[in-house]
Amino acid sequence: EGHRNRVNSVSFSPDGQRIVSGSRDGTRRLWDAQTGGAIYPFLEGHRNRVNSVSFSPDGQRIVSGSRDWTLRLWDAETGDAIGQSLEGHWDRVFEESFSPDGQRIVSGGDNGTLWLWDVQTGDVLGGQPLEGHRNRVNLVSFSPDGQRIVSGSRDGTLRLWDVQTNNAIGQPLQGHGSEVHSVSFSPDGQRIVSGSDDGTLRLWDAQTGDAIGQPLEGHGA
């Protein structure tokens, strides 16, 4: 316990020793996974609720995305902010993720855009957002090799993106009957799973974008 409002996001450190949480109260907190105690006081810096938090692959940094339209990087050892806010989004930031090598961050926003960031410089890679979704981007994830990104949107589709060119790969992956809330690559990068407000999960071929089999049904709502 410690946050003063709803907890929107949590993430384990790669070594499993710490947990970071982000809250509607606008703060992040670090926790000791063994004792459950808070490691630091509230980590403040955002001007509005924190929608998402994630550790870097090496566990040295944390990135957070906020309703204040920005992302921020934090030193996971000291809790201090690293550099300035990452600014560019034209609306609320809903999700972000580090690349497997920790050199890039992808973020998704309320206006349907994705942004790629250079972790070292804070610059927007390619100089402009990745556009294609017609509504809010709820989830983003890098492929295990770091060469592709999958995004899931309130428009009911998934999209694949090429990290090197910043271009969409093929057409949107369509099949869900409502907004997509969750997406993830398989460990070998060959498949994608998505979860939707329509109560189903779907499997996709990550190379062709084709649906694999029938929707996975069973959830009641």
Short mmCIF file of C-alpha atoms in Angstrom, two decimals:
data_model
loop_
_atom_site.label_atom_id
_atom_site.label_comp_id
_atom_site.label_asym_id
_atom_site.label_seq_id
_atom_site.Cartn_x
_atom_site.Cartn_y
_atom_site.Cartn_z
CA GLU A 1 0.00 0.00 0.00
CA GLY A 2 1.07 3.55 -0.62
CA HIS A 3 -0.54 4.99 -3.73
CA ARG A 4 -3.33 7.47 -3.24
CA ASN A 5 -5.36 6.41 -6.28
CA ARG A 6 -5.80 3.57 -8.77
CA VAL A 7 -2.70 1.62 -9.84
CA ASN A 8 -2.61 1.57 -13.64
CA SER A 9 0.56 -0.40 -14.37
CA VAL A 10 3.17 -2.63 -12.71
CA SER A 11 6.42 -4.21 -13.90
CA PHE A 12 9.06 -6.52 -12.40
CA SER A 13 12.75 -5.69 -12.71
CA PRO A 14 14.61 -8.25 -14.87
CA ASP A 15 16.20 -9.82 -11.79
CA GLY A 16 12.83 -10.13 -10.05
CA GLN A 17 13.97 -8.21 -6.97
CA ARG A 18 11.98 -5.03 -7.47
CA ILE A 19 8.60 -3.89 -8.72
CA VAL A 20 7.71 -0.50 -10.16
CA SER A 21 4.12 0.76 -10.13
CA GLY A 22 2.44 3.71 -11.79
CA SER A 23 -0.72 5.31 -10.48
CA ARG A 24 -3.52 7.69 -11.26
CA ASP A 25 -2.12 9.78 -8.38
CA GLY A 26 0.63 10.88 -10.82
CA THR A 27 3.49 9.05 -9.11
CA ARG A 28 5.62 5.93 -9.48
CA ARG A 29 6.75 3.79 -6.59
CA LEU A 30 9.51 1.21 -6.31
CA TRP A 31 8.94 -1.84 -4.12
CA ASP A 32 11.11 -4.60 -2.71
CA ALA A 33 9.65 -7.82 -4.16
CA GLN A 34 10.84 -9.87 -1.17
CA THR A 35 9.57 -7.71 1.68
CA GLY A 36 6.81 -5.71 0.00
CA GLY A 37 8.26 -2.51 1.42
CA ALA A 38 8.63 0.72 -0.54
CA ILE A 39 12.22 1.38 -1.63
CA TYR A 40 11.74 5.10 -2.27
CA PRO A 41 9.18 7.73 -1.44
CA PHE A 42 6.86 8.74 -4.26
CA LEU A 43 8.77 9.35 -7.49
CA GLU A 44 7.19 12.56 -8.74
CA GLY A 45 7.67 14.47 -11.96
CA HIS A 46 4.62 13.91 -14.14
CA ARG A 47 1.87 16.51 -14.06
CA ASN A 48 -0.96 13.99 -14.42
CA ARG A 49 -1.75 10.32 -13.90
CA VAL A 50 0.85 7.71 -14.85
CA ASN A 51 -0.64 5.23 -17.32
CA SER A 52 2.28 2.83 -17.79
CA VAL A 53 5.70 1.90 -16.39
CA SER A 54 8.43 -0.49 -17.51
CA PHE A 55 11.97 -1.50 -16.58
CA SER A 56 14.75 -1.49 -19.17
CA PRO A 57 16.13 -4.95 -20.07
CA ASP A 58 19.25 -4.34 -17.93
CA GLY A 59 17.18 -3.13 -14.98
CA GLN A 60 19.03 0.19 -14.79
CA ARG A 61 16.25 2.46 -16.04
CA ILE A 62 12.52 2.87 -15.80
CA VAL A 63 10.32 4.57 -18.36
CA SER A 64 6.90 5.98 -17.55
CA GLY A 65 4.14 7.34 -19.77
CA SER A 66 1.56 9.82 -18.60
CA ARG A 67 -1.68 11.59 -19.27
CA ASP A 68 0.43 14.78 -19.35
CA TRP A 69 1.48 13.77 -22.92
CA THR A 70 5.08 12.94 -21.94
CA LEU A 71 7.38 10.05 -21.13
CA ARG A 72 10.13 10.21 -18.53
CA LEU A 73 13.22 8.12 -17.86
CA TRP A 74 14.33 7.33 -14.30
CA ASP A 75 17.42 5.86 -12.72
CA ALA A 76 16.21 2.61 -11.15
CA GLU A 77 18.92 2.70 -8.47
CA THR A 78 18.50 6.25 -7.24
CA GLY A 79 14.98 7.13 -8.38
CA ASP A 80 16.28 10.33 -10.02
CA ALA A 81 14.93 11.61 -13.34
CA ILE A 82 17.27 11.13 -16.31
CA GLY A 83 17.34 14.12 -18.64
CA GLN A 84 14.28 16.02 -19.76
CA SER A 85 10.79 14.73 -20.50
CA LEU A 86 10.36 12.99 -23.85
CA GLU A 87 7.92 15.27 -25.61
CA GLY A 88 6.22 14.91 -28.96
CA HIS A 89 2.92 13.16 -28.36
CA TRP A 90 -0.10 15.26 -29.18
CA ASP A 91 -2.24 13.58 -26.53
CA ARG A 92 -2.10 11.17 -23.59
CA VAL A 93 0.53 8.44 -23.57
CA PHE A 94 -1.04 5.07 -22.84
CA GLU A 95 1.74 2.53 -23.27
CA GLU A 96 5.47 2.25 -23.87
CA SER A 97 8.07 -0.49 -24.12
CA PHE A 98 11.86 -0.80 -24.30
CA SER A 99 13.46 -2.61 -27.22
CA PRO A 100 15.25 -5.86 -26.29
CA ASP A 101 18.66 -4.11 -26.47
CA GLY A 102 17.40 -1.19 -24.36
CA GLN A 103 18.40 1.41 -26.97
CA ARG A 104 14.91 2.37 -28.13
CA ILE A 105 11.51 3.01 -26.63
CA VAL A 106 8.22 2.78 -28.48
CA SER A 107 5.18 4.58 -27.11
CA GLY A 108 1.52 4.66 -28.11
CA GLY A 109 -0.85 7.56 -27.71
CA ASP A 110 -4.49 8.50 -27.44
CA ASN A 111 -4.57 9.95 -30.96
CA GLY A 112 -3.59 6.68 -32.65
CA THR A 113 0.12 7.38 -33.20
CA LEU A 114 3.26 5.50 -32.15
CA TRP A 115 6.58 7.19 -31.45
CA LEU A 116 10.10 5.71 -31.49
CA TRP A 117 12.69 7.28 -29.16
CA ASP A 118 16.45 7.06 -28.84
CA VAL A 119 17.11 6.23 -25.18
CA GLN A 120 20.52 7.93 -25.09
CA THR A 121 19.55 11.23 -26.73
CA GLY A 122 15.79 11.42 -26.16
CA ASP A 123 15.33 12.19 -29.86
CA VAL A 124 12.39 10.98 -31.93
CA LEU A 125 13.74 8.42 -34.39
CA GLY A 126 12.68 9.19 -37.93
CA GLY A 127 11.57 12.68 -36.86
CA GLN A 128 7.87 11.85 -36.97
CA PRO A 129 5.31 9.45 -35.52
CA LEU A 130 4.17 6.14 -36.98
CA GLU A 131 0.64 6.70 -38.23
CA GLY A 132 -2.01 4.23 -39.30
CA HIS A 133 -4.41 3.49 -36.45
CA ARG A 134 -7.71 5.34 -36.42
CA ASN A 135 -8.03 5.46 -32.64
CA ARG A 136 -6.07 5.16 -29.40
CA VAL A 137 -3.10 2.80 -29.22
CA ASN A 138 -3.61 0.65 -26.14
CA LEU A 139 -0.57 -1.64 -26.28
CA VAL A 140 2.81 -1.80 -28.02
CA SER A 141 5.45 -4.53 -28.00
CA PHE A 142 8.81 -5.17 -29.70
CA SER A 143 9.54 -8.48 -31.38
CA PRO A 144 12.26 -10.55 -29.65
CA ASP A 145 14.82 -9.52 -32.30
CA GLY A 146 13.88 -5.84 -31.93
CA GLN A 147 13.19 -5.40 -35.65
CA ARG A 148 9.41 -5.14 -35.51
CA ILE A 149 6.72 -3.64 -33.34
CA VAL A 150 3.14 -4.80 -32.90
CA SER A 151 0.46 -2.40 -31.71
CA GLY A 152 -3.13 -2.94 -30.62
CA SER A 153 -5.72 -0.22 -30.88
CA ARG A 154 -9.15 0.92 -29.87
CA ASP A 155 -9.97 0.78 -33.60
CA GLY A 156 -10.15 -3.02 -33.26
CA THR A 157 -7.01 -3.80 -35.27
CA LEU A 158 -3.38 -4.74 -34.77
CA ARG A 159 -0.57 -3.33 -36.87
CA LEU A 160 2.99 -4.43 -37.52
CA TRP A 161 5.77 -1.89 -37.98
CA ASP A 162 9.32 -2.03 -39.33
CA VAL A 163 11.71 -0.45 -36.80
CA GLN A 164 14.35 0.45 -39.40
CA THR A 165 12.06 2.24 -41.82
CA ASN A 166 9.28 3.41 -39.43
CA ASN A 167 6.77 2.04 -41.95
CA ALA A 168 3.76 -0.19 -41.44
CA ILE A 169 4.23 -3.79 -42.58
CA GLY A 170 1.31 -4.94 -44.69
CA GLN A 171 -2.31 -4.25 -43.90
CA PRO A 172 -3.94 -4.04 -40.46
CA LEU A 173 -4.62 -7.38 -38.77
CA GLN A 174 -8.39 -7.52 -38.59
CA GLY A 175 -10.69 -10.00 -36.91
CA HIS A 176 -11.56 -8.72 -33.47
CA GLY A 177 -15.03 -7.28 -33.01
CA SER A 178 -13.98 -4.57 -30.59
CA GLU A 179 -10.93 -2.70 -29.30
CA VAL A 180 -7.68 -4.57 -28.74
CA HIS A 181 -6.41 -4.28 -25.18
CA SER A 182 -3.32 -6.51 -25.20
CA VAL A 183 -0.70 -7.80 -27.67
CA SER A 184 2.45 -9.89 -27.34
CA PHE A 185 4.96 -11.73 -29.54
CA SER A 186 5.80 -15.36 -28.86
CA PRO A 187 9.39 -15.91 -27.63
CA ASP A 188 10.52 -17.05 -31.11
CA GLY A 189 8.83 -14.06 -32.79
CA GLN A 190 6.73 -16.25 -35.09
CA ARG A 191 3.33 -15.61 -33.58
CA ILE A 192 1.36 -12.82 -31.98
CA VAL A 193 -1.44 -13.14 -29.47
CA SER A 194 -4.02 -10.42 -28.91
CA GLY A 195 -6.83 -9.90 -26.43
CA SER A 196 -9.89 -7.82 -27.13
CA ASP A 197 -12.93 -6.20 -25.57
CA ASP A 198 -14.93 -8.73 -27.62
CA GLY A 199 -13.98 -11.34 -24.98
CA THR A 200 -11.66 -13.38 -27.22
CA LEU A 201 -7.98 -13.96 -27.84
CA ARG A 202 -6.62 -14.43 -31.34
CA LEU A 203 -3.40 -15.93 -32.66
CA TRP A 204 -1.66 -14.44 -35.71
CA ASP A 205 1.19 -15.43 -37.97
CA ALA A 206 3.76 -12.67 -37.40
CA GLN A 207 5.23 -13.08 -40.90
CA THR A 208 2.05 -13.05 -42.98
CA GLY A 209 -0.43 -11.33 -40.65
CA ASP A 210 -2.91 -14.17 -41.16
CA ALA A 211 -5.12 -15.35 -38.33
CA ILE A 212 -4.19 -18.82 -37.00
CA GLY A 213 -7.23 -20.99 -36.31
CA GLN A 214 -10.37 -19.77 -34.64
CA PRO A 215 -10.65 -17.18 -31.86
CA LEU A 216 -9.89 -18.51 -28.38
CA GLU A 217 -13.19 -18.20 -26.55
CA GLY A 218 -14.14 -18.79 -22.95
CA HIS A 219 -14.10 -15.47 -21.14
CA GLY A 220 -17.53 -14.35 -20.06
CA ALA A 221 -17.11 -10.62 -20.52
#
